[in-house]
mmCIF file of C-alpha atoms and ligand atoms in Angstrom:
data_model
loop_
_atom_site.group_PDB
_atom_site.id
_atom_site.type_symbol
_atom_site.label_atom_id
_atom_site.label_comp_id
_atom_site.label_asym_id
_atom_site.label_seq_id
_atom_site.Cartn_x
_atom_site.Cartn_y
_atom_site.Cartn_z
ATOM 1 C CA UNK T 1 -5.290 23.904 16.369
ATOM 2 C CA UNK T 2 -2.945 21.377 15.155
ATOM 3 C CA UNK T 3 -3.322 19.343 18.298
ATOM 4 C CA UNK T 4 -7.097 19.320 17.878
ATOM 5 C CA UNK T 5 -6.781 18.259 14.284
ATOM 6 C CA UNK T 6 -4.280 15.615 15.245
ATOM 7 C CA UNK T 7 -6.526 14.244 17.770
ATOM 8 C CA UNK T 8 -9.328 14.070 15.184
ATOM 9 C CA UNK T 9 -7.153 12.399 12.433
ATOM 10 C CA UNK T 10 -5.741 9.852 14.870
ATOM 11 C CA UNK T 11 -9.031 8.763 16.244
ATOM 12 C CA UNK T 12 -11.194 8.932 13.155
ATOM 13 C CA UNK T 13 -12.328 5.584 11.412
ATOM 14 C CA UNK T 14 -10.253 5.008 8.357
ATOM 15 C CA UNK T 15 -9.122 2.425 5.630
ATOM 16 C CA UNK T 16 -5.586 1.649 4.544
ATOM 17 C CA UNK T 17 -5.185 0.781 0.809
ATOM 18 C CA UNK T 18 -1.544 0.969 0.170
ATOM 19 C CA UNK T 19 0.533 -1.016 2.525
ATOM 20 C CA UNK T 20 3.283 -3.478 1.381
ATOM 21 C CA UNK T 21 3.071 -6.061 4.135
ATOM 22 C CA UNK T 22 6.740 -6.845 3.753
ATOM 23 C CA UNK T 23 7.316 -3.058 4.432
ATOM 24 C CA UNK T 24 5.943 -3.363 7.870
ATOM 25 C CA UNK T 25 8.731 -5.739 8.905
ATOM 26 C CA UNK T 26 10.432 -3.878 11.701
ATOM 27 C CA UNK T 27 14.156 -4.350 12.255
ATOM 28 C CA UNK T 28 13.499 -5.971 15.638
ATOM 29 C CA UNK T 29 11.375 -8.604 13.753
ATOM 30 C CA UNK T 30 13.876 -9.025 11.010
ATOM 31 C CA UNK T 31 16.459 -9.874 13.657
ATOM 32 C CA UNK T 32 14.063 -12.343 15.627
ATOM 33 C CA UNK T 33 12.998 -14.018 12.463
ATOM 34 C CA UNK T 34 16.615 -14.379 11.266
ATOM 35 C CA UNK T 35 17.372 -16.044 14.561
ATOM 36 C CA UNK T 36 14.333 -18.202 14.573
ATOM 37 C CA UNK T 37 15.175 -19.476 11.065
ATOM 38 C CA UNK T 38 19.225 -19.825 11.702
ATOM 39 C CA UNK T 39 20.119 -16.976 9.329
ATOM 40 C CA UNK T 40 22.866 -14.606 9.409
ATOM 41 C CA UNK T 41 22.206 -10.793 8.385
ATOM 42 C CA UNK T 42 24.545 -8.706 6.598
ATOM 43 C CA UNK T 43 24.109 -6.075 9.429
ATOM 44 C CA UNK T 44 25.716 -6.730 12.923
ATOM 45 C CA UNK T 45 22.924 -5.096 14.934
ATOM 46 C CA UNK T 46 19.255 -3.741 14.762
ATOM 47 C CA UNK T 47 20.852 -0.364 15.065
ATOM 48 C CA UNK T 48 22.944 -0.858 12.222
ATOM 49 C CA UNK T 49 20.205 -2.028 10.061
ATOM 50 C CA UNK T 50 18.109 0.990 11.095
ATOM 51 C CA UNK T 51 21.082 3.263 10.198
ATOM 52 C CA UNK T 52 20.960 1.938 6.681
ATOM 53 C CA UNK T 53 17.469 3.235 6.096
ATOM 54 C CA UNK T 54 18.952 6.502 4.482
ATOM 55 C CA UNK T 55 17.409 6.411 0.914
ATOM 56 C CA UNK T 56 18.030 8.518 -1.914
ATOM 57 C CA UNK T 57 15.284 7.142 -4.364
ATOM 58 C CA UNK T 58 12.947 4.174 -4.881
ATOM 59 C CA UNK T 59 15.824 1.762 -5.914
ATOM 60 C CA UNK T 60 18.051 2.516 -2.854
ATOM 61 C CA UNK T 61 15.058 1.648 -0.801
ATOM 62 C CA UNK T 62 14.025 -1.534 -2.794
ATOM 63 C CA UNK T 63 17.590 -2.984 -2.358
ATOM 64 C CA UNK T 64 17.342 -3.072 1.459
ATOM 65 C CA UNK T 65 13.556 -4.014 1.490
ATOM 66 C CA UNK T 66 14.217 -7.160 -0.560
ATOM 67 C CA UNK T 67 17.251 -8.032 1.700
ATOM 68 C CA UNK T 68 15.019 -7.385 4.823
ATOM 69 C CA UNK T 69 12.189 -9.819 3.299
ATOM 70 C CA UNK T 70 14.718 -12.650 2.984
ATOM 71 C CA UNK T 71 14.200 -13.635 6.640
ATOM 72 C CA UNK T 72 10.658 -14.797 5.826
ATOM 73 C CA UNK T 73 10.509 -18.453 5.360
ATOM 74 C CA UNK T 74 7.533 -20.172 7.021
ATOM 75 C CA UNK T 75 3.824 -19.686 7.280
ATOM 76 C CA UNK T 76 4.306 -18.595 10.670
ATOM 77 C CA UNK T 77 6.786 -15.830 9.719
ATOM 78 C CA UNK T 78 4.126 -14.399 7.276
ATOM 79 C CA UNK T 79 1.507 -14.682 10.059
ATOM 80 C CA UNK T 80 3.953 -12.853 12.658
ATOM 81 C CA UNK T 81 4.690 -10.082 10.214
ATOM 82 C CA UNK T 82 1.003 -9.458 9.209
ATOM 83 C CA UNK T 83 -0.248 -9.813 12.748
ATOM 84 C CA UNK T 84 2.289 -7.227 13.930
ATOM 85 C CA UNK T 85 1.120 -4.906 11.280
ATOM 86 C CA UNK T 86 -2.622 -5.440 11.950
ATOM 87 C CA UNK T 87 -2.287 -4.658 15.583
ATOM 88 C CA UNK T 88 -0.670 -1.359 14.784
ATOM 89 C CA UNK T 89 -3.372 -0.589 12.345
ATOM 90 C CA UNK T 90 -6.058 -1.491 14.879
ATOM 91 C CA UNK T 91 -4.494 0.957 17.258
ATOM 92 C CA UNK T 92 -4.583 3.602 14.572
ATOM 93 C CA UNK T 93 -8.433 3.139 14.059
ATOM 94 C CA UNK T 94 -7.905 1.352 10.879
ATOM 95 C CA UNK T 95 -11.214 -0.768 10.164
ATOM 96 C CA UNK T 96 -10.281 -2.116 6.871
ATOM 97 C CA UNK T 97 -6.899 -2.871 5.474
ATOM 98 C CA UNK T 98 -5.891 -4.190 2.111
ATOM 99 C CA UNK T 99 -2.363 -5.537 2.005
ATOM 100 C CA UNK T 100 0.004 -5.722 -0.947
ATOM 101 C CA UNK T 101 2.206 -8.620 -0.903
ATOM 102 C CA UNK T 102 5.167 -9.711 -3.293
ATOM 103 C CA UNK T 103 5.165 -13.459 -3.985
ATOM 104 C CA UNK T 104 8.122 -13.344 -6.399
ATOM 105 C CA UNK T 105 10.276 -12.074 -3.740
ATOM 106 C CA UNK T 106 9.839 -15.225 -1.839
ATOM 107 C CA UNK T 107 9.313 -17.929 -4.439
ATOM 108 C CA UNK T 108 12.518 -16.856 -5.902
ATOM 109 C CA UNK T 109 14.355 -18.120 -2.812
ATOM 110 C CA UNK T 110 12.326 -21.340 -2.675
ATOM 111 C CA UNK T 111 9.542 -20.335 -0.331
ATOM 112 C CA UNK T 112 6.177 -22.040 -1.213
ATOM 113 C CA UNK T 113 3.549 -19.699 -2.510
ATOM 114 C CA UNK T 114 1.199 -21.332 0.036
ATOM 115 C CA UNK T 115 3.343 -20.287 2.884
ATOM 116 C CA UNK T 116 3.021 -16.607 1.830
ATOM 117 C CA UNK T 117 -0.626 -16.372 1.125
ATOM 118 C CA UNK T 118 -1.749 -18.680 4.021
ATOM 119 C CA UNK T 119 0.192 -16.841 6.639
ATOM 120 C CA UNK T 120 -0.917 -13.460 5.557
ATOM 121 C CA UNK T 121 -4.584 -14.493 5.162
ATOM 122 C CA UNK T 122 -4.506 -16.370 8.649
ATOM 123 C CA UNK T 123 -3.619 -13.117 10.314
ATOM 124 C CA UNK T 124 -6.386 -11.016 8.384
ATOM 125 C CA UNK T 125 -8.969 -13.818 9.325
ATOM 126 C CA UNK T 126 -7.956 -13.540 13.054
ATOM 127 C CA UNK T 127 -8.273 -9.683 12.667
ATOM 128 C CA UNK T 128 -11.792 -10.017 11.599
ATOM 129 C CA UNK T 129 -12.680 -12.602 14.218
ATOM 130 C CA UNK T 130 -11.110 -10.356 17.166
ATOM 131 C CA UNK T 131 -12.039 -6.754 16.142
ATOM 132 C CA UNK T 132 -14.339 -7.143 13.129
ATOM 133 C CA UNK T 133 -11.552 -5.705 10.907
ATOM 134 C CA UNK T 134 -12.133 -6.275 7.081
ATOM 135 C CA UNK T 135 -9.629 -6.394 4.304
ATOM 136 C CA UNK T 136 -8.024 -8.301 1.693
ATOM 137 C CA UNK T 137 -4.794 -9.446 0.030
ATOM 138 C CA UNK T 138 -3.583 -7.698 -3.333
ATOM 139 C CA UNK T 139 -0.916 -9.681 -5.035
ATOM 140 C CA UNK T 140 1.753 -7.645 -6.861
ATOM 141 C CA UNK T 141 3.851 -8.391 -9.847
ATOM 142 C CA UNK T 142 7.424 -7.078 -9.751
ATOM 143 C CA UNK T 143 7.720 -4.856 -12.745
ATOM 144 C CA UNK T 144 11.342 -5.187 -13.038
ATOM 145 C CA UNK T 145 10.781 -8.911 -13.999
ATOM 146 C CA UNK T 146 9.272 -10.029 -17.097
ATOM 147 C CA UNK T 147 5.645 -10.319 -17.945
ATOM 148 C CA UNK T 148 6.245 -14.048 -18.625
ATOM 149 C CA UNK T 149 7.292 -14.285 -14.956
ATOM 150 C CA UNK T 150 4.056 -12.523 -13.848
ATOM 151 C CA UNK T 151 2.124 -15.012 -16.014
ATOM 152 C CA UNK T 152 3.841 -17.784 -14.166
ATOM 153 C CA UNK T 153 3.121 -16.015 -10.616
ATOM 154 C CA UNK T 154 -0.579 -15.751 -11.741
ATOM 155 C CA UNK T 155 -0.782 -19.442 -12.567
ATOM 156 C CA UNK T 156 0.674 -20.352 -8.991
ATOM 157 C CA UNK T 157 -1.959 -17.912 -7.496
ATOM 158 C CA UNK T 158 -4.893 -19.674 -9.012
ATOM 159 C CA UNK T 159 -5.365 -22.321 -6.434
ATOM 160 C CA UNK T 160 -5.481 -19.481 -3.933
ATOM 161 C CA UNK T 161 -8.122 -17.252 -6.026
ATOM 162 C CA UNK T 162 -10.524 -17.035 -3.040
ATOM 163 C CA UNK T 163 -7.849 -15.525 -0.711
ATOM 164 C CA UNK T 164 -6.784 -12.700 -3.116
ATOM 165 C CA UNK T 165 -9.045 -9.754 -3.951
ATOM 166 C CA UNK T 166 -6.861 -7.863 -6.348
ATOM 167 C CA UNK T 167 -3.629 -7.503 -8.522
ATOM 168 C CA UNK T 168 -1.137 -4.766 -8.537
ATOM 169 C CA UNK T 169 2.136 -3.592 -9.918
ATOM 170 C CA UNK T 170 5.109 -2.575 -7.819
ATOM 171 C CA UNK T 171 8.903 -2.318 -7.668
ATOM 172 C CA UNK T 172 11.384 -0.173 -9.874
ATOM 173 C CA UNK T 173 9.081 2.094 -11.983
ATOM 174 C CA UNK T 174 11.324 3.989 -14.324
ATOM 175 C CA UNK T 175 11.938 2.006 -17.491
ATOM 176 C CA UNK T 176 9.118 -0.414 -16.564
ATOM 177 C CA UNK T 177 6.075 1.145 -18.115
ATOM 178 C CA UNK T 178 2.589 -0.365 -17.317
ATOM 179 C CA UNK T 179 2.275 -1.506 -20.869
ATOM 180 C CA UNK T 180 4.919 -3.975 -20.203
ATOM 181 C CA UNK T 181 2.156 -5.982 -18.384
ATOM 182 C CA UNK T 182 -0.937 -5.307 -20.567
ATOM 183 C CA UNK T 183 -1.580 -8.900 -21.374
ATOM 184 C CA UNK T 184 -1.173 -10.474 -17.916
ATOM 185 C CA UNK T 185 -3.403 -7.745 -16.586
ATOM 186 C CA UNK T 186 -6.014 -8.332 -19.377
ATOM 187 C CA UNK T 187 -6.010 -12.124 -18.021
ATOM 188 C CA UNK T 188 -6.562 -10.974 -14.489
ATOM 189 C CA UNK T 189 -9.330 -8.870 -15.379
ATOM 190 C CA UNK T 190 -10.895 -11.834 -16.987
ATOM 191 C CA UNK T 191 -10.483 -13.827 -13.918
ATOM 192 C CA UNK T 192 -12.289 -11.095 -11.945
ATOM 193 C CA UNK T 193 -9.621 -9.625 -9.831
ATOM 194 C CA UNK T 194 -9.465 -5.864 -9.008
ATOM 195 C CA UNK T 195 -6.671 -4.213 -10.658
ATOM 196 C CA UNK T 196 -4.263 -1.428 -9.289
ATOM 197 C CA UNK T 197 -0.840 -0.300 -10.352
ATOM 198 C CA UNK T 198 1.839 1.891 -8.826
ATOM 199 C CA UNK T 199 2.223 4.810 -11.296
ATOM 200 C CA UNK T 200 3.609 8.367 -11.222
ATOM 201 C CA UNK T 201 5.687 7.999 -8.077
ATOM 202 C CA UNK T 202 8.899 8.556 -9.735
ATOM 203 C CA UNK T 203 7.843 7.756 -13.235
ATOM 204 C CA UNK T 204 6.191 10.266 -15.426
ATOM 205 C CA UNK T 205 2.526 11.213 -15.762
ATOM 206 C CA UNK T 206 2.346 9.055 -19.016
ATOM 207 C CA UNK T 207 2.606 6.013 -16.999
ATOM 208 C CA UNK T 208 -0.602 6.949 -15.150
ATOM 209 C CA UNK T 209 -2.430 7.386 -18.346
ATOM 210 C CA UNK T 210 -1.163 3.930 -19.748
ATOM 211 C CA UNK T 211 -2.106 2.233 -16.321
ATOM 212 C CA UNK T 212 -5.581 3.563 -16.858
ATOM 213 C CA UNK T 213 -6.009 2.972 -20.658
ATOM 214 C CA UNK T 214 -4.004 -0.310 -21.156
ATOM 215 C CA UNK T 215 -4.059 -2.012 -17.666
ATOM 216 C CA UNK T 216 -7.562 -0.821 -16.889
ATOM 217 C CA UNK T 217 -6.749 -0.287 -13.176
ATOM 218 C CA UNK T 218 -9.291 0.883 -10.627
ATOM 219 C CA UNK T 219 -6.974 2.736 -8.551
ATOM 220 C CA UNK T 220 -3.377 4.445 -9.028
ATOM 221 C CA UNK T 221 -0.944 3.793 -6.192
ATOM 222 C CA UNK T 222 0.816 7.088 -5.586
ATOM 223 C CA UNK T 223 -0.011 9.089 -8.772
ATOM 224 C CA UNK T 224 1.371 12.397 -7.336
ATOM 225 C CA UNK T 225 3.220 13.105 -10.736
ATOM 226 C CA UNK T 226 -0.085 13.848 -12.220
ATOM 227 C CA UNK T 227 0.556 17.416 -11.176
ATOM 228 C CA UNK T 228 2.869 17.714 -14.275
ATOM 229 C CA UNK T 229 -0.126 17.170 -16.672
ATOM 230 C CA UNK T 230 -3.165 19.434 -16.027
ATOM 231 C CA UNK T 231 -5.390 17.487 -18.392
ATOM 232 C CA UNK T 232 -4.584 14.194 -16.654
ATOM 233 C CA UNK T 233 -5.463 15.852 -13.416
ATOM 234 C CA UNK T 234 -8.772 16.965 -14.595
ATOM 235 C CA UNK T 235 -9.421 13.442 -16.023
ATOM 236 C CA UNK T 236 -8.532 11.879 -12.739
ATOM 237 C CA UNK T 237 -10.887 14.395 -10.868
ATOM 238 C CA UNK T 238 -13.739 13.915 -13.359
ATOM 239 C CA UNK T 239 -13.499 9.897 -13.138
ATOM 240 C CA UNK T 240 -13.101 9.987 -9.354
ATOM 241 C CA UNK T 241 -9.974 7.731 -9.768
ATOM 242 C CA UNK T 242 -8.613 7.119 -6.565
ATOM 243 C CA UNK T 243 -4.869 7.994 -5.884
ATOM 244 C CA UNK T 244 -3.364 6.067 -2.769
ATOM 245 C CA UNK T 245 -0.831 8.690 -1.745
ATOM 246 C CA UNK T 246 2.004 7.905 0.857
ATOM 247 C CA UNK T 247 3.239 11.055 2.326
ATOM 248 C CA UNK T 248 6.040 9.850 4.468
ATOM 249 C CA UNK T 249 7.190 7.447 1.640
ATOM 250 C CA UNK T 250 7.443 10.400 -0.635
ATOM 251 C CA UNK T 251 9.692 12.257 1.563
ATOM 252 C CA UNK T 252 11.833 9.411 2.411
ATOM 253 C CA UNK T 253 12.478 8.426 -1.268
ATOM 254 C CA UNK T 254 13.004 12.113 -2.081
ATOM 255 C CA UNK T 255 9.850 12.399 -4.311
ATOM 256 C CA UNK T 256 9.421 15.780 -2.609
ATOM 257 C CA UNK T 257 12.086 17.417 -0.611
ATOM 258 C CA UNK T 258 9.952 18.566 2.371
ATOM 259 C CA UNK T 259 6.522 17.641 3.577
ATOM 260 C CA UNK T 260 5.667 21.313 3.149
ATOM 261 C CA UNK T 261 6.148 20.872 -0.550
ATOM 262 C CA UNK T 262 3.783 17.823 -0.844
ATOM 263 C CA UNK T 263 1.075 18.242 -3.328
ATOM 264 C CA UNK T 264 -1.684 16.226 -1.707
ATOM 265 C CA UNK T 265 -3.641 19.114 -0.392
ATOM 266 C CA UNK T 266 -3.479 20.737 -3.892
ATOM 267 C CA UNK T 267 -4.780 17.457 -5.547
ATOM 268 C CA UNK T 268 -7.511 17.128 -2.878
ATOM 269 C CA UNK T 269 -8.728 20.751 -3.394
ATOM 270 C CA UNK T 270 -8.590 20.096 -7.112
ATOM 271 C CA UNK T 271 -11.347 17.392 -6.493
ATOM 272 C CA UNK T 272 -9.087 14.446 -6.856
ATOM 273 C CA UNK T 273 -9.992 11.164 -4.776
ATOM 274 C CA UNK T 274 -7.004 11.299 -2.621
ATOM 275 C CA UNK T 275 -6.304 8.736 0.136
ATOM 276 C CA UNK T 276 -3.508 8.712 2.825
ATOM 277 C CA UNK T 277 -1.464 5.390 3.320
ATOM 278 C CA UNK T 278 1.733 4.287 4.844
ATOM 279 C CA UNK T 279 3.435 2.253 1.990
ATOM 280 C CA UNK T 280 6.225 0.730 3.902
ATOM 281 C CA UNK T 281 5.856 1.865 7.432
ATOM 282 C CA UNK T 282 8.972 0.118 9.001
ATOM 283 C CA UNK T 283 11.194 1.843 6.605
ATOM 284 C CA UNK T 284 9.521 5.300 6.054
ATOM 285 C CA UNK T 285 9.152 6.389 9.723
ATOM 286 C CA UNK T 286 5.642 5.623 10.564
ATOM 287 C CA UNK T 287 2.344 4.001 10.335
ATOM 288 C CA UNK T 288 -0.938 5.536 9.011
ATOM 289 C CA UNK T 289 -1.466 7.920 12.086
ATOM 290 C CA UNK T 290 1.985 9.120 11.722
ATOM 291 C CA UNK T 291 1.360 9.930 8.196
ATOM 292 C CA UNK T 292 -1.679 11.923 9.239
ATOM 293 C CA UNK T 293 0.287 13.786 11.978
ATOM 294 C CA UNK T 294 3.057 14.487 9.496
ATOM 295 C CA UNK T 295 0.748 16.096 6.919
ATOM 296 C CA UNK T 296 -1.174 18.127 9.536
ATOM 297 C CA UNK T 297 2.016 19.551 10.918
ATOM 298 C CA UNK T 298 3.258 20.676 7.411
ATOM 299 C CA UNK T 299 0.208 21.360 5.330
ATOM 300 C CA UNK T 300 -2.908 23.832 5.938
ATOM 301 C CA UNK T 301 -5.352 20.898 6.232
ATOM 302 C CA UNK T 302 -8.931 21.682 7.773
ATOM 303 C CA UNK T 303 -11.039 19.627 9.491
ATOM 304 C CA UNK T 304 -13.199 18.995 6.531
ATOM 305 C CA UNK T 305 -10.162 17.687 4.663
ATOM 306 C CA UNK T 306 -9.791 14.996 7.156
ATOM 307 C CA UNK T 307 -13.454 13.923 6.754
ATOM 308 C CA UNK T 308 -12.880 13.895 3.068
ATOM 309 C CA UNK T 309 -9.729 11.753 3.458
ATOM 310 C CA UNK T 310 -11.601 9.376 5.828
ATOM 311 C CA UNK T 311 -14.501 9.096 3.507
ATOM 312 C CA UNK T 312 -12.319 8.650 0.495
ATOM 313 C CA UNK T 313 -10.425 5.878 2.220
ATOM 314 C CA UNK T 314 -13.719 3.781 2.259
ATOM 315 C CA UNK T 315 -15.142 5.091 -1.210
ATOM 316 C CA UNK T 316 -11.983 3.723 -2.852
ATOM 317 C CA UNK T 317 -11.700 0.458 -1.041
ATOM 318 C CA UNK T 318 -12.581 -2.968 -2.528
ATOM 319 C CA UNK T 319 -15.638 -4.018 -0.468
ATOM 320 C CA UNK T 320 -19.388 -4.802 -0.649
ATOM 321 C CA UNK T 321 -21.637 -1.648 -1.201
ATOM 322 C CA UNK T 322 -23.455 -2.553 2.211
ATOM 323 C CA UNK T 323 -20.180 -2.707 4.252
ATOM 324 C CA UNK T 324 -19.086 0.609 2.544
ATOM 325 C CA UNK T 325 -22.175 2.452 3.549
ATOM 326 C CA UNK T 326 -21.887 1.252 7.124
ATOM 327 C CA UNK T 327 -18.271 2.520 7.301
ATOM 328 C CA UNK T 328 -19.277 6.010 5.667
ATOM 329 C CA UNK T 329 -21.885 6.436 8.097
ATOM 330 C CA UNK T 330 -19.558 5.649 10.816
ATOM 331 C CA UNK T 331 -17.224 8.341 9.564
ATOM 332 C CA UNK T 332 -19.950 10.940 9.223
ATOM 333 C CA UNK T 333 -21.228 10.200 12.759
ATOM 334 C CA UNK T 334 -17.677 10.644 13.989
ATOM 335 C CA UNK T 335 -17.468 14.087 12.556
ATOM 336 C CA UNK T 336 -20.967 15.062 13.556
ATOM 337 C CA UNK T 337 -20.255 14.262 17.197
HETATM 338 N N1 HPA L 401 7.167 1.737 -4.821
HETATM 339 C C1 HPA L 401 7.270 0.620 -5.577
HETATM 340 N N2 HPA L 401 7.482 -0.396 -5.236
HETATM 341 C C2 HPA L 401 7.421 -0.817 -3.851
HETATM 342 C C3 HPA L 401 7.171 0.126 -3.058
HETATM 343 C C4 HPA L 401 6.976 1.402 -3.473
HETATM 344 O O1 HPA L 401 6.799 2.605 -2.836
HETATM 345 N N3 HPA L 401 7.125 -0.365 -1.925
HETATM 346 C C5 HPA L 401 7.301 -1.691 -1.898
HETATM 347 N N4 HPA L 401 7.535 -1.936 -3.180
HETATM 348 ZN ZN1 ZN L 402 3.871 1.257 -2.704
#
């Protein structure tokens, strides 16, 4: 039974909406880029680096994630990283991918904003040309930095406005509530960007509420802590607010102890618009289909749940309505076959 469901889940058409492109940097590529750029890493080998991927919480991961990203210097580095992810995504039947990127991690090291955006965007353009894959870039502000720094980053992004579809908020959640970024998000809204924010991953449900009411986001990234506030859960269901849930990430960062304890099926059955995503696949043990395999093995998912998750991924995506309808038909045709 599981084997049949896994076969369906891995082959079904799907979108990925929550992937930090710097989190797709595999240890092998980190070492290759370090060598290409003449950098020495703090880890003696690929195995030693991989062995350090034992996280206790979000911050313990972020410390290693920012260290890994420090090998990215040139436009070609950002292209190679993105292309490696897109090839994996294509193999997983991902037809549409929205990629988070963290420019402040790079500009703080003296890397030009253009290198970051141009490299990632060029890979997406090539994926569109080669496979018809669609997608976009979502620029994230690091919430452990100030709102003033976010405003400065937004200024740097404006010449690249056409290459960026949305704005997000990531990094250390606790102690950095959404309201810290209310003014810069209001400005991004005026500029016509789509808006999303990480909320309720480690932080309290109140952060989900303020992301909705003060940042006016269109999706919540993670959001699983909504389970602690039944009224908020009802609201999320009523408003069809998408939650981009990342199952393997939640286990690696100890948000849930075991996959069998993950609440995504409870949320899905309560009518919330749940989507499945990989977050930082190189660090958390797998890409999008690996996440589907893990949840099918641990939770009593049915075939109709998979169809709902595939439909939700396109319903929650930032794309033209015509393209959305085409993808939704593709999902329904796949499940009718
Ligand atoms: N949470 C917050 N910030 C992040 C994450 C995450 O899971 N991944 C990369 N930056
Ligand atoms: Zn994330």
